[in-house]
Amino acid sequence: MAENASSLTHLALRKFKRNFWGVLSFTYIVFCGLVALFAYLIAPDHSRNANQMHLAIHSKKPGFTVKMLTVPGPEITVQNFLSKAFTGQTNTDSEIPITSFEIRNHEVEYIPYSEDASLELTKAIPLEDFGISAITTGDFEAQFITEKTFLLGTDKYGRDLLSRMLIGARISFSIGFVAVLISLIIGVFLGAVGGYYGGKLDAFIMWIINVTWSIPTLLLVIAITLALGKGFWQVFIAVGLTMWVEVARVVRGQVLSVKEAQYVTAARALGYKDMRILFKHILPNILAPVIVISAANFASAILIESGLSFLGIGAQPPVPSWGAMIKDHYSYIILGKAYLAIIPGLAIMSLVMAFMLMGNALRDALDVKGVN
């Protein structure tokens, strides 16, 4: 039996490798996953949630470049590498977009960046605020002046859009993994128990499934979110608690179709307990459709989270979320800066489509009745 299972696995893997769109989608998903995992190391803005605001340069087009004057803030506890990589850098420094600067009378005189030249006003900061008493213009520029290029431009608050997009990918992947995990735990257990034992227990479980199924998913998620409160983990739990129904129905149907198979009858004759038969013999043989539906649920979870963030009850600011980015900038579509909403929209569309294509490829590869 083990040898036969191994051969079927190799056959499914070989069929999956022959599916161009499936392999391409899987590669893209892995790439996005790595980007989400190491987002803070890749993002130009390493601050927590990429939340450095520069209102003077809000809504700038991709490729915008400006000089930044960095004013040191109070010292903070030194962060280790893992903390910076997974939670971002705690930054107390202030960045000021400037047009030009000059050192004069123990002060740094600078002209803040402004689109309107008539509004340019000269301001000054004592050199003491930089922890120095005297310095040449060249040395000051090397230490405290940087030139920043915003590859995807800036949002309406002057934050780096590329950094927000990269870190926002974490929300989409996190919601997918957690929601699918919750749906599998609840759905597989209830579906397997109901299908295997049948009778009143199955009728009761099916009643719960039908009641949950009759409630619109988005409304149910909103109700659960409002009950648990707005927040990061509340959304994950809410989405997961609404996605188990499909898993339960599929698992129940599969268990009903195989529970009278010869290997199950043989296991009962050997005196194995029901739970062992169910979870060690039946479930491993019905995983194929569960894997396929999990890929589809991953895509659905991303869409639901984006919709919740768009409505304002998903991940709360300043946590970056692709859905929240669309909400913040959808009005810019008619103001000539549609890319502010289109870029996160394309990110959601591409990731959801990748999961759906991979799910279709897995369905074809795991179909034992298909042509080899």
C-alpha positions as YAML, in Angstrom:
chain: A
units: angstrom
residues:
- id: 1
  name: MET
  ca: [0.00, 0.00, 0.00]
- id: 2
  name: ALA
  ca: [2.83, 2.40, 0.89]
- id: 3
  name: GLU
  ca: [4.59, 1.62, -2.41]
- id: 4
  name: ASN
  ca: [1.36, 2.25, -4.32]
- id: 5
  name: ALA
  ca: [0.82, 5.56, -2.52]
- id: 6
  name: SER
  ca: [4.39, 6.57, -3.33]
- id: 7
  name: SER
  ca: [3.88, 5.81, -7.03]
- id: 8
  name: LEU
  ca: [0.64, 7.81, -7.10]
- id: 9
  name: THR
  ca: [2.42, 10.75, -5.47]
- id: 10
  name: HIS
  ca: [5.18, 10.64, -8.09]
- id: 11
  name: LEU
  ca: [2.56, 10.43, -10.84]
- id: 12
  name: ALA
  ca: [0.69, 13.45, -9.47]
- id: 13
  name: LEU
  ca: [3.93, 15.41, -9.13]
- id: 14
  name: ARG
  ca: [4.89, 14.57, -12.70]
- id: 15
  name: LYS
  ca: [1.48, 15.70, -13.98]
- id: 16
  name: PHE
  ca: [1.73, 18.93, -11.99]
- id: 17
  name: LYS
  ca: [5.18, 19.70, -13.43]
- id: 18
  name: ARG
  ca: [3.75, 19.40, -16.93]
- id: 19
  name: ASN
  ca: [1.16, 22.10, -16.18]
- id: 20
  name: PHE
  ca: [2.84, 25.37, -17.21]
- id: 21
  name: TRP
  ca: [0.39, 27.70, -15.46]
- id: 22
  name: GLY
  ca: [0.40, 25.60, -12.32]
- id: 23
  name: VAL
  ca: [4.20, 25.66, -12.05]
- id: 24
  name: LEU
  ca: [4.30, 29.38, -12.89]
- id: 25
  name: SER
  ca: [1.66, 30.14, -10.26]
- id: 26
  name: PHE
  ca: [3.45, 28.04, -7.64]
- id: 27
  name: THR
  ca: [6.72, 29.85, -8.40]
- id: 28
  name: TYR
  ca: [5.02, 33.23, -8.12]
- id: 29
  name: ILE
  ca: [3.38, 32.29, -4.80]
- id: 30
  name: VAL
  ca: [6.72, 31.11, -3.37]
- id: 31
  name: PHE
  ca: [8.35, 34.34, -4.56]
- id: 32
  name: CYS
  ca: [5.63, 36.48, -2.95]
- id: 33
  name: GLY
  ca: [5.91, 34.41, 0.23]
- id: 34
  name: LEU
  ca: [9.65, 35.05, 0.47]
- id: 35
  name: VAL
  ca: [9.11, 38.75, -0.21]
- id: 36
  name: ALA
  ca: [6.50, 38.89, 2.57]
- id: 37
  name: LEU
  ca: [8.78, 37.02, 4.98]
- id: 38
  name: PHE
  ca: [11.79, 39.28, 4.39]
- id: 39
  name: ALA
  ca: [9.81, 42.44, 3.63]
- id: 40
  name: TYR
  ca: [11.57, 44.67, 6.15]
- id: 41
  name: LEU
  ca: [14.98, 43.66, 4.80]
- id: 42
  name: ILE
  ca: [13.94, 44.45, 1.22]
- id: 43
  name: ALA
  ca: [11.76, 47.53, 1.73]
- id: 44
  name: PRO
  ca: [13.45, 50.94, 1.31]
- id: 45
  name: ASP
  ca: [11.61, 52.15, 4.44]
- id: 46
  name: HIS
  ca: [12.74, 49.88, 7.30]
- id: 47
  name: SER
  ca: [10.60, 51.58, 9.95]
- id: 48
  name: ARG
  ca: [7.81, 49.63, 11.64]
- id: 49
  name: ASN
  ca: [4.85, 49.35, 9.25]
- id: 50
  name: ALA
  ca: [6.77, 51.56, 6.77]
- id: 51
  name: ASN
  ca: [4.98, 54.48, 8.37]
- id: 52
  name: GLN
  ca: [7.39, 57.40, 7.88]
- id: 53
  name: MET
  ca: [5.15, 60.23, 6.72]
- id: 54
  name: HIS
  ca: [6.33, 63.21, 4.66]
- id: 55
  name: LEU
  ca: [3.22, 65.24, 3.87]
- id: 56
  name: ALA
  ca: [5.20, 67.66, 1.71]
- id: 57
  name: ILE
  ca: [5.79, 64.92, -0.87]
- id: 58
  name: HIS
  ca: [2.39, 63.20, -0.79]
- id: 59
  name: SER
  ca: [0.98, 61.48, -3.88]
- id: 60
  name: LYS
  ca: [4.17, 61.69, -5.93]
- id: 61
  name: LYS
  ca: [4.53, 59.69, -9.13]
- id: 62
  name: PRO
  ca: [6.75, 56.58, -9.42]
- id: 63
  name: GLY
  ca: [10.44, 57.42, -9.68]
- id: 64
  name: PHE
  ca: [10.15, 60.65, -7.66]
- id: 65
  name: THR
  ca: [13.47, 61.73, -6.10]
- id: 66
  name: VAL
  ca: [14.05, 64.20, -3.26]
- id: 67
  name: LYS
  ca: [16.76, 65.15, -0.77]
- id: 68
  name: MET
  ca: [16.12, 64.18, 2.85]
- id: 69
  name: LEU
  ca: [17.54, 65.93, 5.91]
- id: 70
  name: THR
  ca: [17.80, 63.45, 8.80]
- id: 71
  name: VAL
  ca: [17.53, 64.92, 12.30]
- id: 72
  name: PRO
  ca: [18.66, 62.38, 14.94]
- id: 73
  name: GLY
  ca: [16.11, 61.51, 17.60]
- id: 74
  name: PRO
  ca: [16.63, 60.23, 21.16]
- id: 75
  name: GLU
  ca: [18.62, 57.03, 21.52]
- id: 76
  name: ILE
  ca: [16.69, 53.78, 21.73]
- id: 77
  name: THR
  ca: [17.49, 50.27, 22.83]
- id: 78
  name: VAL
  ca: [19.60, 48.45, 20.25]
- id: 79
  name: GLN
  ca: [17.50, 45.95, 18.28]
- id: 80
  name: ASN
  ca: [18.80, 42.57, 17.25]
- id: 81
  name: PHE
  ca: [18.72, 41.36, 13.63]
- id: 82
  name: LEU
  ca: [15.64, 39.16, 14.04]
- id: 83
  name: SER
  ca: [13.65, 42.00, 15.58]
- id: 84
  name: LYS
  ca: [14.51, 44.31, 12.69]
- id: 85
  name: ALA
  ca: [13.78, 41.60, 10.12]
- id: 86
  name: PHE
  ca: [10.33, 40.63, 11.42]
- id: 87
  name: THR
  ca: [8.95, 43.70, 13.20]
- id: 88
  name: GLY
  ca: [10.79, 46.57, 11.56]
- id: 89
  name: GLN
  ca: [13.22, 49.10, 12.93]
- id: 90
  name: THR
  ca: [12.15, 51.36, 15.77]
- id: 91
  name: ASN
  ca: [13.15, 54.73, 14.38]
- id: 92
  name: THR
  ca: [13.04, 58.02, 16.28]
- id: 93
  name: ASP
  ca: [14.91, 60.04, 13.66]
- id: 94
  name: SER
  ca: [13.01, 62.74, 11.77]
- id: 95
  name: GLU
  ca: [13.28, 63.05, 8.00]
- id: 96
  name: ILE
  ca: [12.56, 66.38, 6.32]
- id: 97
  name: PRO
  ca: [12.28, 66.69, 2.52]
- id: 98
  name: ILE
  ca: [14.36, 69.70, 1.48]
- id: 99
  name: THR
  ca: [15.25, 71.64, -1.64]
- id: 100
  name: SER
  ca: [18.58, 73.01, -0.40]
- id: 101
  name: PHE
  ca: [20.54, 73.68, 2.80]
- id: 102
  name: GLU
  ca: [23.37, 75.82, 4.12]
- id: 103
  name: ILE
  ca: [25.39, 75.83, 7.37]
- id: 104
  name: ARG
  ca: [25.57, 79.29, 8.92]
- id: 105
  name: ASN
  ca: [26.14, 80.58, 12.47]
- id: 106
  name: HIS
  ca: [26.09, 77.15, 14.12]
- id: 107
  name: GLU
  ca: [22.78, 76.41, 12.44]
- id: 108
  name: VAL
  ca: [21.58, 74.42, 9.49]
- id: 109
  name: GLU
  ca: [19.43, 76.64, 7.34]
- id: 110
  name: TYR
  ca: [17.28, 74.72, 4.87]
- id: 111
  name: ILE
  ca: [14.40, 75.25, 2.49]
- id: 112
  name: PRO
  ca: [11.70, 72.58, 2.92]
- id: 113
  name: TYR
  ca: [10.50, 70.93, -0.26]
- id: 114
  name: SER
  ca: [7.43, 72.53, -1.78]
- id: 115
  name: GLU
  ca: [5.72, 72.25, -5.14]
- id: 116
  name: ASP
  ca: [5.00, 75.98, -5.08]
- id: 117
  name: ALA
  ca: [8.20, 78.03, -5.15]
- id: 118
  name: SER
  ca: [6.35, 81.05, -3.70]
- id: 119
  name: LEU
  ca: [5.70, 79.08, -0.49]
- id: 120
  name: GLU
  ca: [9.37, 78.24, 0.13]
- id: 121
  name: LEU
  ca: [10.45, 79.51, 3.56]
- id: 122
  name: THR
  ca: [13.91, 79.21, 5.05]
- id: 123
  name: LYS
  ca: [14.05, 77.35, 8.37]
- id: 124
  name: ALA
  ca: [16.92, 76.61, 10.74]
- id: 125
  name: ILE
  ca: [17.94, 73.87, 13.15]
- id: 126
  name: PRO
  ca: [20.81, 74.30, 15.65]
- id: 127
  name: LEU
  ca: [23.80, 72.04, 15.05]
- id: 128
  name: GLU
  ca: [23.45, 70.93, 18.68]
- id: 129
  name: ASP
  ca: [20.33, 68.98, 17.63]
- id: 130
  name: PHE
  ca: [22.62, 66.88, 15.43]
- id: 131
  name: GLY
  ca: [25.06, 66.25, 18.29]
- id: 132
  name: ILE
  ca: [27.78, 68.45, 16.79]
- id: 133
  name: SER
  ca: [29.07, 71.97, 17.32]
- id: 134
  name: ALA
  ca: [30.90, 72.61, 14.06]
- id: 135
  name: ILE
  ca: [31.16, 70.78, 10.74]
- id: 136
  name: THR
  ca: [31.92, 71.45, 7.10]
- id: 137
  name: THR
  ca: [29.17, 71.46, 4.52]
- id: 138
  name: GLY
  ca: [30.61, 68.40, 2.78]
- id: 139
  name: ASP
  ca: [30.85, 66.34, 5.97]
- id: 140
  name: PHE
  ca: [27.35, 67.39, 7.03]
- id: 141
  name: GLU
  ca: [25.93, 66.37, 3.67]
- id: 142
  name: ALA
  ca: [27.66, 62.99, 3.86]
- id: 143
  name: GLN
  ca: [26.25, 62.30, 7.34]
- id: 144
  name: PHE
  ca: [22.78, 63.82, 7.38]
- id: 145
  name: ILE
  ca: [21.65, 64.36, 3.78]
- id: 146
  name: THR
  ca: [20.43, 61.48, 1.64]
- id: 147
  name: GLU
  ca: [18.77, 61.36, -1.74]
- id: 148
  name: LYS
  ca: [15.70, 59.13, -1.77]
- id: 149
  name: THR
  ca: [14.01, 57.70, -4.82]
- id: 150
  name: PHE
  ca: [10.47, 56.36, -4.46]
- id: 151
  name: LEU
  ca: [10.20, 53.68, -7.12]
- id: 152
  name: LEU
  ca: [6.40, 53.40, -6.85]
- id: 153
  name: GLY
  ca: [5.89, 56.95, -5.66]
- id: 154
  name: THR
  ca: [4.31, 58.01, -2.37]
- id: 155
  name: ASP
  ca: [0.80, 57.66, -0.96]
- id: 156
  name: LYS
  ca: [-1.45, 60.47, 0.21]
- id: 157
  name: TYR
  ca: [0.45, 60.67, 3.50]
- id: 158
  name: GLY
  ca: [3.86, 60.84, 1.83]
- id: 159
  name: ARG
  ca: [4.83, 57.25, 2.72]
- id: 160
  name: ASP
  ca: [6.87, 55.05, 0.42]
- id: 161
  name: LEU
  ca: [4.30, 53.05, -1.56]
- id: 162
  name: LEU
  ca: [6.75, 50.27, -2.47]
- id: 163
  name: SER
  ca: [7.60, 49.62, 1.18]
- id: 164
  name: ARG
  ca: [3.92, 49.61, 2.14]
- id: 165
  name: MET
  ca: [3.17, 47.14, -0.67]
- id: 166
  name: LEU
  ca: [5.94, 44.76, 0.37]
- id: 167
  name: ILE
  ca: [4.98, 44.75, 4.03]
- id: 168
  name: GLY
  ca: [1.28, 44.58, 3.12]
- id: 169
  name: ALA
  ca: [1.96, 41.22, 1.46]
- id: 170
  name: ARG
  ca: [2.43, 39.83, 4.98]
- id: 171
  name: ILE
  ca: [-1.20, 40.55, 5.80]
- id: 172
  name: SER
  ca: [-2.45, 38.67, 2.74]
- id: 173
  name: PHE
  ca: [-0.27, 35.63, 3.36]
- id: 174
  name: SER
  ca: [-0.94, 35.61, 7.09]
- id: 175
  name: ILE
  ca: [-4.71, 35.81, 6.65]
- id: 176
  name: GLY
  ca: [-4.53, 33.01, 4.09]
- id: 177
  name: PHE
  ca: [-2.49, 30.63, 6.25]
- id: 178
  name: VAL
  ca: [-4.37, 31.25, 9.49]
- id: 179
  name: ALA
  ca: [-7.82, 31.16, 7.90]
- id: 180
  name: VAL
  ca: [-7.07, 27.97, 5.98]
- id: 181
  name: LEU
  ca: [-5.59, 26.35, 9.10]
- id: 182
  name: ILE
  ca: [-8.68, 27.18, 11.17]
- id: 183
  name: SER
  ca: [-11.01, 26.02, 8.40]
- id: 184
  name: LEU
  ca: [-9.12, 22.73, 8.05]
- id: 185
  name: ILE
  ca: [-9.14, 21.99, 11.77]
- id: 186
  name: ILE
  ca: [-12.87, 22.62, 12.14]
- id: 187
  name: GLY
  ca: [-14.03, 21.46, 8.72]
- id: 188
  name: VAL
  ca: [-12.03, 18.22, 8.55]
- id: 189
  name: PHE
  ca: [-13.04, 17.16, 12.06]
- id: 190
  name: LEU
  ca: [-16.76, 17.90, 11.72]
- id: 191
  name: GLY
  ca: [-17.01, 16.57, 8.18]
- id: 192
  name: ALA
  ca: [-15.13, 13.38, 8.98]
- id: 193
  name: VAL
  ca: [-17.06, 12.65, 12.18]
- id: 194
  name: GLY
  ca: [-20.42, 13.39, 10.58]
- id: 195
  name: GLY
  ca: [-19.73, 11.31, 7.47]
- id: 196
  name: TYR
  ca: [-18.28, 8.35, 9.38]
- id: 197
  name: TYR
  ca: [-20.86, 8.01, 12.19]
- id: 198
  name: GLY
  ca: [-23.94, 9.24, 10.33]
- id: 199
  name: GLY
  ca: [-27.32, 9.21, 12.07]
- id: 200
  name: LYS
  ca: [-28.38, 12.04, 14.39]
- id: 201
  name: LEU
  ca: [-24.82, 13.28, 14.81]
- id: 202
  name: ASP
  ca: [-24.49, 13.70, 11.04]
- id: 203
  name: ALA
  ca: [-27.91, 15.38, 10.86]
- id: 204
  name: PHE
  ca: [-26.91, 17.84, 13.61]
- id: 205
  name: ILE
  ca: [-23.59, 18.67, 11.94]
- id: 206
  name: MET
  ca: [-25.34, 19.14, 8.58]
- id: 207
  name: TRP
  ca: [-27.83, 21.48, 10.26]
- id: 208
  name: ILE
  ca: [-24.94, 23.62, 11.55]
- id: 209
  name: ILE
  ca: [-23.31, 23.55, 8.10]
- id: 210
  name: ASN
  ca: [-26.54, 24.59, 6.35]
- id: 211
  name: VAL
  ca: [-27.23, 27.41, 8.80]
- id: 212
  name: THR
  ca: [-23.69, 28.74, 8.43]
- id: 213
  name: TRP
  ca: [-23.86, 28.26, 4.65]
- id: 214
  name: SER
  ca: [-27.07, 30.30, 4.40]
- id: 215
  name: ILE
  ca: [-25.47, 33.41, 5.91]
- id: 216
  name: PRO
  ca: [-23.56, 35.60, 3.41]
- id: 217
  name: THR
  ca: [-19.85, 35.18, 4.09]
- id: 218
  name: LEU
  ca: [-19.03, 38.87, 4.23]
- id: 219
  name: LEU
  ca: [-21.89, 39.63, 6.61]
- id: 220
  name: LEU
  ca: [-20.88, 36.76, 8.88]
- id: 221
  name: VAL
  ca: [-17.26, 37.94, 8.91]
- id: 222
  name: ILE
  ca: [-18.37, 41.48, 9.71]
- id: 223
  name: ALA
  ca: [-20.56, 40.21, 12.59]
- id: 224
  name: ILE
  ca: [-17.74, 38.10, 14.05]
- id: 225
  name: THR
  ca: [-15.24, 40.95, 13.62]
- id: 226
  name: LEU
  ca: [-17.52, 43.40, 15.40]
- id: 227
  name: ALA
  ca: [-18.07, 40.87, 18.20]
- id: 228
  name: LEU
  ca: [-14.34, 40.20, 18.65]
- id: 229
  name: GLY
  ca: [-13.29, 43.79, 17.98]
- id: 230
  name: LYS
  ca: [-11.28, 45.43, 15.22]
- id: 231
  name: GLY
  ca: [-7.74, 44.22, 14.89]
- id: 232
  name: PHE
  ca: [-5.15, 42.04, 13.22]
- id: 233
  name: TRP
  ca: [-5.85, 38.65, 14.79]
- id: 234
  name: GLN
  ca: [-9.59, 39.20, 15.11]
- id: 235
  name: VAL
  ca: [-9.89, 39.34, 11.33]
- id: 236
  name: PHE
  ca: [-7.89, 36.13, 10.95]
- id: 237
  name: ILE
  ca: [-10.17, 34.27, 13.35]
- id: 238
  name: ALA
  ca: [-13.33, 35.72, 11.80]
- id: 239
  name: VAL
  ca: [-12.36, 34.71, 8.27]
- id: 240
  name: GLY
  ca: [-11.28, 31.24, 9.41]
- id: 241
  name: LEU
  ca: [-14.56, 30.65, 11.24]
- id: 242
  name: THR
  ca: [-16.51, 31.30, 8.03]
- id: 243
  name: MET
  ca: [-14.49, 29.14, 5.64]
- id: 244
  name: TRP
  ca: [-14.77, 25.74, 7.31]
- id: 245
  name: VAL
  ca: [-18.18, 24.96, 5.80]
- id: 246
  name: GLU
  ca: [-16.92, 24.07, 2.33]
- id: 247
  name: VAL
  ca: [-14.17, 21.91, 3.80]
- id: 248
  name: ALA
  ca: [-16.67, 20.08, 6.03]
- id: 249
  name: ARG
  ca: [-19.03, 19.37, 3.12]
- id: 250
  name: VAL
  ca: [-16.25, 18.03, 0.91]
- id: 251
  name: VAL
  ca: [-14.73, 15.86, 3.67]
- id: 252
  name: ARG
  ca: [-18.15, 14.51, 4.67]
- id: 253
  name: GLY
  ca: [-18.94, 13.53, 1.10]
- id: 254
  name: GLN
  ca: [-15.57, 11.83, 0.64]
- id: 255
  name: VAL
  ca: [-15.88, 9.92, 3.93]
- id: 256
  name: LEU
  ca: [-19.36, 8.72, 2.98]
- id: 257
  name: SER
  ca: [-18.02, 7.38, -0.33]
- id: 258
  name: VAL
  ca: [-15.06, 5.44, 1.13]
- id: 259
  name: LYS
  ca: [-16.18, 4.33, 4.60]
- id: 260
  name: GLU
  ca: [-17.53, 1.07, 3.16]
- id: 261
  name: ALA
  ca: [-14.37, 0.36, 1.18]
- id: 262
  name: GLN
  ca: [-12.58, -2.98, 1.68]
- id: 263
  name: TYR
  ca: [-9.61, -1.52, 3.54]
- id: 264
  name: VAL
  ca: [-11.96, 0.14, 6.03]
- id: 265
  name: THR
  ca: [-13.87, -3.13, 6.53]
- id: 266
  name: ALA
  ca: [-10.55, -4.94, 7.02]
- id: 267
  name: ALA
  ca: [-9.47, -2.38, 9.61]
- id: 268
  name: ARG
  ca: [-12.71, -2.87, 11.53]
- id: 269
  name: ALA
  ca: [-12.23, -6.67, 11.39]
- id: 270
  name: LEU
  ca: [-8.78, -6.24, 12.92]
- id: 271
  name: GLY
  ca: [-10.37, -4.44, 15.86]
- id: 272
  name: TYR
  ca: [-9.02, -0.95, 15.19]
- id: 273
  name: LYS
  ca: [-10.84, 1.87, 16.96]
- id: 274
  name: ASP
  ca: [-13.02, 4.25, 14.98]
- id: 275
  name: MET
  ca: [-10.76, 7.29, 15.47]
- id: 276
  name: ARG
  ca: [-7.74, 5.34, 14.22]
- id: 277
  name: ILE
  ca: [-9.63, 4.12, 11.16]
- id: 278
  name: LEU
  ca: [-10.94, 7.61, 10.47]
- id: 279
  name: PHE
  ca: [-7.77, 9.64, 10.90]
- id: 280
  name: LYS
  ca: [-5.10, 7.11, 9.90]
- id: 281
  name: HIS
  ca: [-6.81, 5.20, 7.10]
- id: 282
  name: ILE
  ca: [-9.68, 7.21, 5.63]
- id: 283
  name: LEU
  ca: [-8.45, 10.82, 5.80]
- id: 284
  name: PRO
  ca: [-5.04, 10.19, 4.16]
- id: 285
  name: ASN
  ca: [-6.91, 8.74, 1.18]
- id: 286
  name: ILE
  ca: [-9.22, 11.72, 0.69]
- id: 287
  name: LEU
  ca: [-6.68, 14.54, 1.00]
- id: 288
  name: ALA
  ca: [-6.63, 15.38, -2.72]
- id: 289
  name: PRO
  ca: [-9.90, 17.38, -2.82]
- id: 290
  name: VAL
  ca: [-9.07, 18.95, 0.55]
- id: 291
  name: ILE
  ca: [-5.77, 20.26, -0.84]
- id: 292
  name: VAL
  ca: [-7.53, 21.71, -3.87]
- id: 293
  name: ILE
  ca: [-10.22, 23.44, -1.80]
- id: 294
  name: SER
  ca: [-7.56, 24.79, 0.58]
- id: 295
  name: ALA
  ca: [-5.88, 26.58, -2.35]
- id: 296
  name: ALA
  ca: [-9.23, 28.10, -3.32]
- id: 297
  name: ASN
  ca: [-9.91, 29.08, 0.30]
- id: 298
  name: PHE
  ca: [-6.51, 30.77, 0.48]
- id: 299
  name: ALA
  ca: [-7.53, 32.98, -2.44]
- id: 300
  name: SER
  ca: [-10.96, 33.63, -0.90]
- id: 301
  name: ALA
  ca: [-9.38, 34.63, 2.41]
- id: 302
  name: ILE
  ca: [-7.20, 37.22, 0.65]
- id: 303
  name: LEU
  ca: [-10.25, 38.70, -1.08]
- id: 304
  name: ILE
  ca: [-12.33, 38.75, 2.11]
- id: 305
  name: GLU
  ca: [-9.55, 40.46, 4.09]
- id: 306
  name: SER
  ca: [-9.12, 43.04, 1.33]
- id: 307
  name: GLY
  ca: [-12.85, 43.70, 1.38]
- id: 308
  name: LEU
  ca: [-12.88, 44.08, 5.16]
- id: 309
  name: SER
  ca: [-9.92, 46.46, 5.05]
- id: 310
  name: PHE
  ca: [-11.67, 48.46, 2.34]
- id: 311
  name: LEU
  ca: [-14.69, 48.75, 4.64]
- id: 312
  name: GLY
  ca: [-12.43, 49.84, 7.50]
- id: 313
  name: ILE
  ca: [-12.90, 46.81, 9.76]
- id: 314
  name: GLY
  ca: [-9.86, 44.81, 8.67]
- id: 315
  name: ALA
  ca: [-6.26, 45.41, 9.71]
- id: 316
  name: GLN
  ca: [-6.18, 48.80, 11.40]
- id: 317
  name: PRO
  ca: [-3.80, 51.69, 10.55]
- id: 318
  name: PRO
  ca: [-0.90, 52.09, 10.49]
- id: 319
  name: VAL
  ca: [-0.62, 48.37, 9.58]
- id: 320
  name: PRO
  ca: [-0.33, 48.28, 5.76]
- id: 321
  name: SER
  ca: [-3.01, 46.31, 3.94]
- id: 322
  name: TRP
  ca: [-3.63, 46.17, 0.21]
- id: 323
  name: GLY
  ca: [-7.38, 46.58, 0.73]
- id: 324
  name: ALA
  ca: [-6.86, 49.62, 2.95]
- id: 325
  name: MET
  ca: [-4.56, 51.14, 0.32]
- id: 326
  name: ILE
  ca: [-7.34, 50.90, -2.25]
- id: 327
  name: LYS
  ca: [-9.75, 52.48, 0.24]
- id: 328
  name: ASP
  ca: [-7.37, 55.38, 0.92]
- id: 329
  name: HIS
  ca: [-6.76, 56.11, -2.77]
- id: 330
  name: TYR
  ca: [-9.78, 55.03, -4.82]
- id: 331
  name: SER
  ca: [-10.84, 58.70, -5.14]
- id: 332
  name: TYR
  ca: [-7.50, 59.41, -6.84]
- id: 333
  name: ILE
  ca: [-8.65, 57.39, -9.88]
- id: 334
  name: ILE
  ca: [-10.47, 60.46, -11.21]
- id: 335
  name: LEU
  ca: [-7.70, 62.84, -10.08]
- id: 336
  name: GLY
  ca: [-5.07, 61.59, -12.53]
- id: 337
  name: LYS
  ca: [-3.25, 59.37, -10.02]
- id: 338
  name: ALA
  ca: [-5.09, 56.10, -10.51]
- id: 339
  name: TYR
  ca: [-1.88, 54.09, -9.95]
- id: 340
  name: LEU
  ca: [-2.24, 54.65, -6.19]
- id: 341
  name: ALA
  ca: [-5.28, 52.35, -6.22]
- id: 342
  name: ILE
  ca: [-4.38, 50.24, -9.27]
- id: 343
  name: ILE
  ca: [-1.03, 48.98, -7.89]
- id: 344
  name: PRO
  ca: [-2.49, 47.31, -4.74]
- id: 345
  name: GLY
  ca: [-5.46, 46.15, -6.82]
- id: 346
  name: LEU
  ca: [-3.14, 44.40, -9.28]
- id: 347
  name: ALA
  ca: [-1.26, 42.82, -6.37]
- id: 348
  name: ILE
  ca: [-4.49, 41.35, -4.97]
- id: 349
  name: MET
  ca: [-5.63, 40.17, -8.41]
- id: 350
  name: SER
  ca: [-2.32, 38.51, -9.32]
- id: 351
  name: LEU
  ca: [-1.97, 36.67, -6.00]
- id: 352
  name: VAL
  ca: [-5.59, 35.44, -6.01]
- id: 353
  name: MET
  ca: [-5.29, 34.33, -9.64]
- id: 354
  name: ALA
  ca: [-2.07, 32.47, -8.85]
- id: 355
  name: PHE
  ca: [-3.77, 30.50, -6.08]
- id: 356
  name: MET
  ca: [-6.75, 29.69, -8.29]
- id: 357
  name: LEU
  ca: [-4.53, 28.52, -11.16]
- id: 358
  name: MET
  ca: [-2.45, 26.43, -8.79]
- id: 359
  name: GLY
  ca: [-5.64, 24.95, -7.35]
- id: 360
  name: ASN
  ca: [-6.80, 23.98, -10.84]
- id: 361
  name: ALA
  ca: [-3.41, 22.43, -11.58]
- id: 362
  name: LEU
  ca: [-3.52, 20.45, -8.33]
- id: 363
  name: ARG
  ca: [-7.03, 19.25, -9.15]
- id: 364
  name: ASP
  ca: [-5.86, 17.93, -12.53]
- id: 365
  name: ALA
  ca: [-2.69, 16.38, -11.08]
- id: 366
  name: LEU
  ca: [-4.50, 14.62, -8.23]
- id: 367
  name: ASP
  ca: [-7.28, 13.29, -10.47]
- id: 368
  name: VAL
  ca: [-6.52, 9.57, -10.56]
- id: 369
  name: LYS
  ca: [-9.05, 9.12, -13.36]
- id: 370
  name: GLY
  ca: [-7.25, 11.62, -15.57]
- id: 371
  name: VAL
  ca: [-5.03, 10.73, -18.48]
- id: 372
  name: ASN
  ca: [-1.43, 10.11, -17.48]
...
